[in-house]
PDB file of C-alpha atoms in Angstrom:
ATOM      1  CA  MET M 299     -10.028 138.631 161.229  1.00  0.00           C
ATOM      2  CA  LEU M 300      -8.145 140.234 163.699  1.00  0.00           C
ATOM      3  CA  LYS M 301      -5.114 141.914 162.595  1.00  0.00           C
ATOM      4  CA  SER M 302      -2.212 140.391 163.901  1.00  0.00           C
ATOM      5  CA  HIS M 303      -0.435 143.514 165.430  1.00  0.00           C
ATOM      6  CA  LEU M 304      -3.908 144.047 167.275  1.00  0.00           C
ATOM      7  CA  LEU M 305      -4.092 140.806 169.110  1.00  0.00           C
ATOM      8  CA  PRO M 306      -0.940 142.294 171.751  1.00  0.00           C
ATOM      9  CA  LEU M 307      -2.868 145.091 172.241  1.00  0.00           C
ATOM     10  CA  ILE M 308      -5.719 143.808 172.952  1.00  0.00           C
ATOM     11  CA  VAL M 309      -3.717 141.404 175.352  1.00  0.00           C
ATOM     12  CA  LEU M 310      -2.612 144.082 177.044  1.00  0.00           C
ATOM     13  CA  LEU M 311      -5.732 146.023 178.049  1.00  0.00           C
ATOM     14  CA  SER M 312      -7.539 142.736 178.623  1.00  0.00           C
ATOM     15  CA  ILE M 313      -4.746 142.358 181.663  1.00  0.00           C
ATOM     16  CA  ASN M 314      -5.167 145.958 183.060  1.00  0.00           C
ATOM     17  CA  LEU M 315      -8.768 145.243 182.515  1.00  0.00           C
ATOM     18  CA  ILE M 316      -8.340 142.520 184.977  1.00  0.00           C
ATOM     19  CA  CYS M 317      -6.123 144.164 186.911  1.00  0.00           C
ATOM     20  CA  TYR M 318      -8.953 147.038 187.118  1.00  0.00           C
ATOM     21  CA  PHE M 319     -11.342 144.788 188.726  1.00  0.00           C
ATOM     22  CA  ALA M 320      -8.916 142.852 191.004  1.00  0.00           C
ATOM     23  CA  GLU M 321      -8.683 146.068 192.286  1.00  0.00           C
ATOM     24  CA  SER M 322     -12.050 147.388 192.614  1.00  0.00           C
ATOM     25  CA  ARG M 323     -13.173 144.232 194.753  1.00  0.00           C
ATOM     26  CA  ARG M 324      -9.974 144.211 196.956  1.00  0.00           C
ATOM     27  CA  HIS M 325     -10.957 148.307 197.259  1.00  0.00           C
ATOM     28  CA  LYS M 326     -14.925 147.199 198.346  1.00  0.00           C
ATOM     29  CA  ARG M 327     -13.601 145.299 201.391  1.00  0.00           C
ATOM     30  CA  ASN M 328     -11.054 146.807 202.412  1.00  0.00           C
ATOM     31  CA  TYR M 329     -13.004 149.973 202.196  1.00  0.00           C
ATOM     32  CA  SER M 330     -15.582 148.486 204.532  1.00  0.00           C
ATOM     33  CA  PHE M 331     -13.393 147.526 206.416  1.00  0.00           C
ATOM     34  CA  LEU M 332     -11.587 150.867 206.884  1.00  0.00           C
ATOM     35  CA  LYS M 333     -15.120 152.528 207.394  1.00  0.00           C
ATOM     36  CA  HIS M 334     -15.895 149.318 209.832  1.00  0.00           C
ATOM     37  CA  ILE M 335     -13.103 150.592 212.439  1.00  0.00           C
ATOM     38  CA  GLU M 336     -14.055 154.528 211.638  1.00  0.00           C
ATOM     39  CA  ALA M 337     -11.004 155.295 209.536  1.00  0.00           C
ATOM     40  CA  LEU M 338     -10.300 158.929 208.242  1.00  0.00           C
ATOM     41  CA  GLU M 339     -10.929 159.736 204.650  1.00  0.00           C
ATOM     42  CA  LEU M 340      -8.793 162.399 203.934  1.00  0.00           C
ATOM     43  CA  ASN M 341      -9.265 163.916 199.830  1.00  0.00           C
ATOM     44  CA  GLU M 342     -12.001 161.592 198.409  1.00  0.00           C
ATOM     45  CA  LYS M 343     -12.931 163.156 194.873  1.00  0.00           C
ATOM     46  CA  TYR M 344      -9.362 164.037 194.502  1.00  0.00           C
ATOM     47  CA  MET M 345      -8.483 160.393 195.222  1.00  0.00           C
ATOM     48  CA  GLN M 346     -11.232 159.023 192.692  1.00  0.00           C
ATOM     49  CA  LEU M 347     -10.334 160.983 189.963  1.00  0.00           C
ATOM     50  CA  PHE M 348      -6.889 159.612 189.989  1.00  0.00           C
ATOM     51  CA  TYR M 349      -7.653 156.479 190.081  1.00  0.00           C
ATOM     52  CA  ILE M 350      -9.952 156.891 187.182  1.00  0.00           C
ATOM     53  CA  LEU M 351      -7.551 158.815 185.086  1.00  0.00           C
ATOM     54  CA  SER M 352      -4.756 156.297 185.942  1.00  0.00           C
ATOM     55  CA  TYR M 353      -6.741 153.343 185.012  1.00  0.00           C
ATOM     56  CA  LEU M 354      -8.098 155.200 181.738  1.00  0.00           C
ATOM     57  CA  ALA M 355      -4.787 156.552 180.533  1.00  0.00           C
ATOM     58  CA  PRO M 356      -3.950 153.372 178.308  1.00  0.00           C
ATOM     59  CA  PHE M 357      -7.277 153.294 176.271  1.00  0.00           C
ATOM     60  CA  VAL M 358      -6.758 157.190 176.204  1.00  0.00           C
ATOM     61  CA  CYS M 359      -3.461 156.371 174.611  1.00  0.00           C
ATOM     62  CA  LEU M 360      -4.832 153.968 172.503  1.00  0.00           C
ATOM     63  CA  LEU M 361      -7.645 155.998 171.353  1.00  0.00           C
ATOM     64  CA  GLU M 362      -4.863 158.645 170.024  1.00  0.00           C
ATOM     65  CA  SER M 363      -2.284 156.487 168.720  1.00  0.00           C
ATOM     66  CA  PHE M 364      -5.083 155.108 166.364  1.00  0.00           C
ATOM     67  CA  LEU M 365      -6.391 158.642 165.363  1.00  0.00           C
ATOM     68  CA  PHE M 366      -2.841 159.846 164.532  1.00  0.00           C
ATOM     69  CA  HIS M 367      -1.385 157.050 163.078  1.00  0.00           C
ATOM     70  CA  SER M 368       1.371 156.637 165.060  1.00  0.00           C
ATOM     71  CA  VAL M 369       3.681 153.746 165.258  1.00  0.00           C
ATOM     72  CA  PRO M 370       6.432 153.732 167.782  1.00  0.00           C
ATOM     73  CA  PRO M 371       9.724 151.767 166.678  1.00  0.00           C
ATOM     74  CA  LYS M 372      10.168 148.555 168.313  1.00  0.00           C
ATOM     75  CA  SER M 373      12.896 149.342 170.391  1.00  0.00           C
ATOM     76  CA  LEU M 374      10.722 152.115 172.249  1.00  0.00           C
ATOM     77  CA  LYS M 375       7.457 149.324 172.351  1.00  0.00           C
ATOM     78  CA  LEU M 376       9.841 146.973 173.966  1.00  0.00           C
ATOM     79  CA  PHE M 377      11.822 149.426 176.473  1.00  0.00           C
ATOM     80  CA  ALA M 378       8.306 150.890 177.358  1.00  0.00           C
ATOM     81  CA  LEU M 379       6.723 147.282 177.624  1.00  0.00           C
ATOM     82  CA  PHE M 380       9.263 146.520 180.201  1.00  0.00           C
ATOM     83  CA  ALA M 381       8.980 149.202 182.174  1.00  0.00           C
ATOM     84  CA  LEU M 382       5.256 148.788 182.461  1.00  0.00           C
ATOM     85  CA  PHE M 383       5.959 145.495 184.016  1.00  0.00           C
ATOM     86  CA  GLN M 384       8.139 147.039 186.155  1.00  0.00           C
ATOM     87  CA  THR M 385       5.836 149.842 187.955  1.00  0.00           C
ATOM     88  CA  VAL M 386       2.980 146.978 187.782  1.00  0.00           C
ATOM     89  CA  CYS M 387       5.339 145.205 190.248  1.00  0.00           C
ATOM     90  CA  LEU M 388       5.781 148.578 192.272  1.00  0.00           C
ATOM     91  CA  ARG M 389       2.015 148.701 192.487  1.00  0.00           C
ATOM     92  CA  TYR M 390       1.127 145.344 193.498  1.00  0.00           C
ATOM     93  CA  TRP M 391       4.094 145.046 195.879  1.00  0.00           C
ATOM     94  CA  SER M 392       2.504 148.854 197.959  1.00  0.00           C
ATOM     95  CA  ILE M 393      -0.827 147.101 197.439  1.00  0.00           C
ATOM     96  CA  ASN M 394       0.694 143.721 199.228  1.00  0.00           C
ATOM     97  CA  SER M 395       2.925 145.517 201.752  1.00  0.00           C
ATOM     98  CA  LEU M 396      -0.649 147.308 202.805  1.00  0.00           C
ATOM     99  CA  GLY M 397      -2.931 144.548 203.161  1.00  0.00           C
ATOM    100  CA  ARG M 398      -6.165 145.081 204.529  1.00  0.00           C
ATOM    101  CA  TYR M 399      -5.403 148.366 204.980  1.00  0.00           C
ATOM    102  CA  TRP M 400      -5.041 149.492 201.012  1.00  0.00           C
ATOM    103  CA  THR M 401      -8.108 151.058 199.325  1.00  0.00           C
ATOM    104  CA  LYS M 402      -8.449 153.693 196.090  1.00  0.00           C
ATOM    105  CA  ARG M 403      -8.992 156.407 198.273  1.00  0.00           C
ATOM    106  CA  CYS M 404      -6.409 158.095 201.259  1.00  0.00           C
ATOM    107  CA  ILE M 405      -8.074 156.488 204.907  1.00  0.00           C
ATOM    108  CA  PHE M 406      -5.958 156.913 207.816  1.00  0.00           C
ATOM    109  CA  PRO M 407      -7.024 154.381 210.703  1.00  0.00           C
ATOM    110  CA  SER M 408      -6.560 156.083 213.799  1.00  0.00           C
ATOM    111  CA  GLY M 409      -3.962 154.477 215.685  1.00  0.00           C
ATOM    112  CA  LEU M 410      -1.874 153.298 212.981  1.00  0.00           C
ATOM    113  CA  ASP M 411       1.793 153.439 212.601  1.00  0.00           C
ATOM    114  CA  ARG M 412       2.944 154.413 209.516  1.00  0.00           C
ATOM    115  CA  VAL M 413       3.688 150.942 207.151  1.00  0.00           C
ATOM    116  CA  LEU M 414       7.363 150.722 206.960  1.00  0.00           C
ATOM    117  CA  ASP M 415       7.736 146.736 204.969  1.00  0.00           C
ATOM    118  CA  GLY M 416       8.081 146.623 201.011  1.00  0.00           C
ATOM    119  CA  PRO M 417       8.951 149.797 199.258  1.00  0.00           C
ATOM    120  CA  TYR M 418       7.625 152.179 201.738  1.00  0.00           C
ATOM    121  CA  ARG M 419      11.320 150.970 203.443  1.00  0.00           C
ATOM    122  CA  SER M 420      12.858 153.557 200.802  1.00  0.00           C
ATOM    123  CA  LEU M 421       9.376 155.363 198.976  1.00  0.00           C
ATOM    124  CA  ARG M 422       6.804 156.960 201.023  1.00  0.00           C
ATOM    125  CA  HIS M 423       3.873 156.846 198.442  1.00  0.00           C
ATOM    126  CA  PRO M 424       5.480 153.873 195.851  1.00  0.00           C
ATOM    127  CA  GLU M 425       1.954 153.494 194.827  1.00  0.00           C
ATOM    128  CA  TYR M 426       0.520 156.571 193.627  1.00  0.00           C
ATOM    129  CA  ILE M 427       4.758 156.748 192.139  1.00  0.00           C
ATOM    130  CA  ALA M 428       3.892 153.369 189.893  1.00  0.00           C
ATOM    131  CA  ARG M 429       0.816 154.608 188.329  1.00  0.00           C
ATOM    132  CA  ILE M 430       1.947 158.279 187.674  1.00  0.00           C
ATOM    133  CA  LEU M 431       5.223 156.237 186.015  1.00  0.00           C
ATOM    134  CA  GLU M 432       2.230 153.908 184.383  1.00  0.00           C
ATOM    135  CA  THR M 433       0.539 156.658 182.619  1.00  0.00           C
ATOM    136  CA  PHE M 434       3.764 157.944 181.298  1.00  0.00           C
ATOM    137  CA  PHE M 435       5.152 154.313 180.039  1.00  0.00           C
ATOM    138  CA  TRP M 436       1.238 154.088 178.056  1.00  0.00           C
ATOM    139  CA  GLY M 437       2.355 157.153 176.619  1.00  0.00           C
ATOM    140  CA  LEU M 438       5.663 156.018 175.098  1.00  0.00           C
ATOM    141  CA  PHE M 439       4.153 151.981 174.468  1.00  0.00           C
ATOM    142  CA  PHE M 440       1.092 153.625 172.296  1.00  0.00           C
ATOM    143  CA  PHE M 441       3.724 156.707 170.803  1.00  0.00           C
ATOM    144  CA  ALA M 442       0.503 159.067 171.937  1.00  0.00           C
ATOM    145  CA  PRO M 443       1.541 162.228 169.901  1.00  0.00           C
ATOM    146  CA  SER M 444       0.081 164.719 172.445  1.00  0.00           C
ATOM    147  CA  ALA M 445       1.695 162.402 175.749  1.00  0.00           C
ATOM    148  CA  TRP M 446       4.284 164.132 177.301  1.00  0.00           C
ATOM    149  CA  SER M 447       5.893 161.616 177.635  1.00  0.00           C
ATOM    150  CA  VAL M 448       6.418 161.163 173.891  1.00  0.00           C
ATOM    151  CA  ARG M 449       7.154 164.804 173.894  1.00  0.00           C
ATOM    152  CA  VAL M 450      10.229 164.657 176.856  1.00  0.00           C
ATOM    153  CA  ILE M 451      11.996 161.762 174.923  1.00  0.00           C
ATOM    154  CA  TYR M 452      11.696 162.466 171.674  1.00  0.00           C
TER     155      TYR M 452
END
């Protein structure tokens, strides 16, 4: 039988996987649209690496916490969970603000003005900020010993 403390982890990581597949589906649809209108793609390899690392972060942190038997204090885990929720909200707000122009790549359609709706009113790259913060908070949530986020806090 599954240990009771593993169930929330499995649920959380499953939600993360569902988000990944939903984003991948949206990316494919939007990417083909942007290629059809001959949008200019920049930094293709860097963007692929950025998204791969952001999707792998929670699993790497989980693996590391099991290998080093690190158990976070409950208050830290709750704080990290709340912060993860906030970063996911910022990420999806950013994605929805871009609409058909969001992809996992840096693609710029010529003749299009810069988006200034949603979080883009105050932040230049809110989705990237959200993903970087997510990686930070996954390290806190799993109390991954080598994660720089844990070293900064403790």
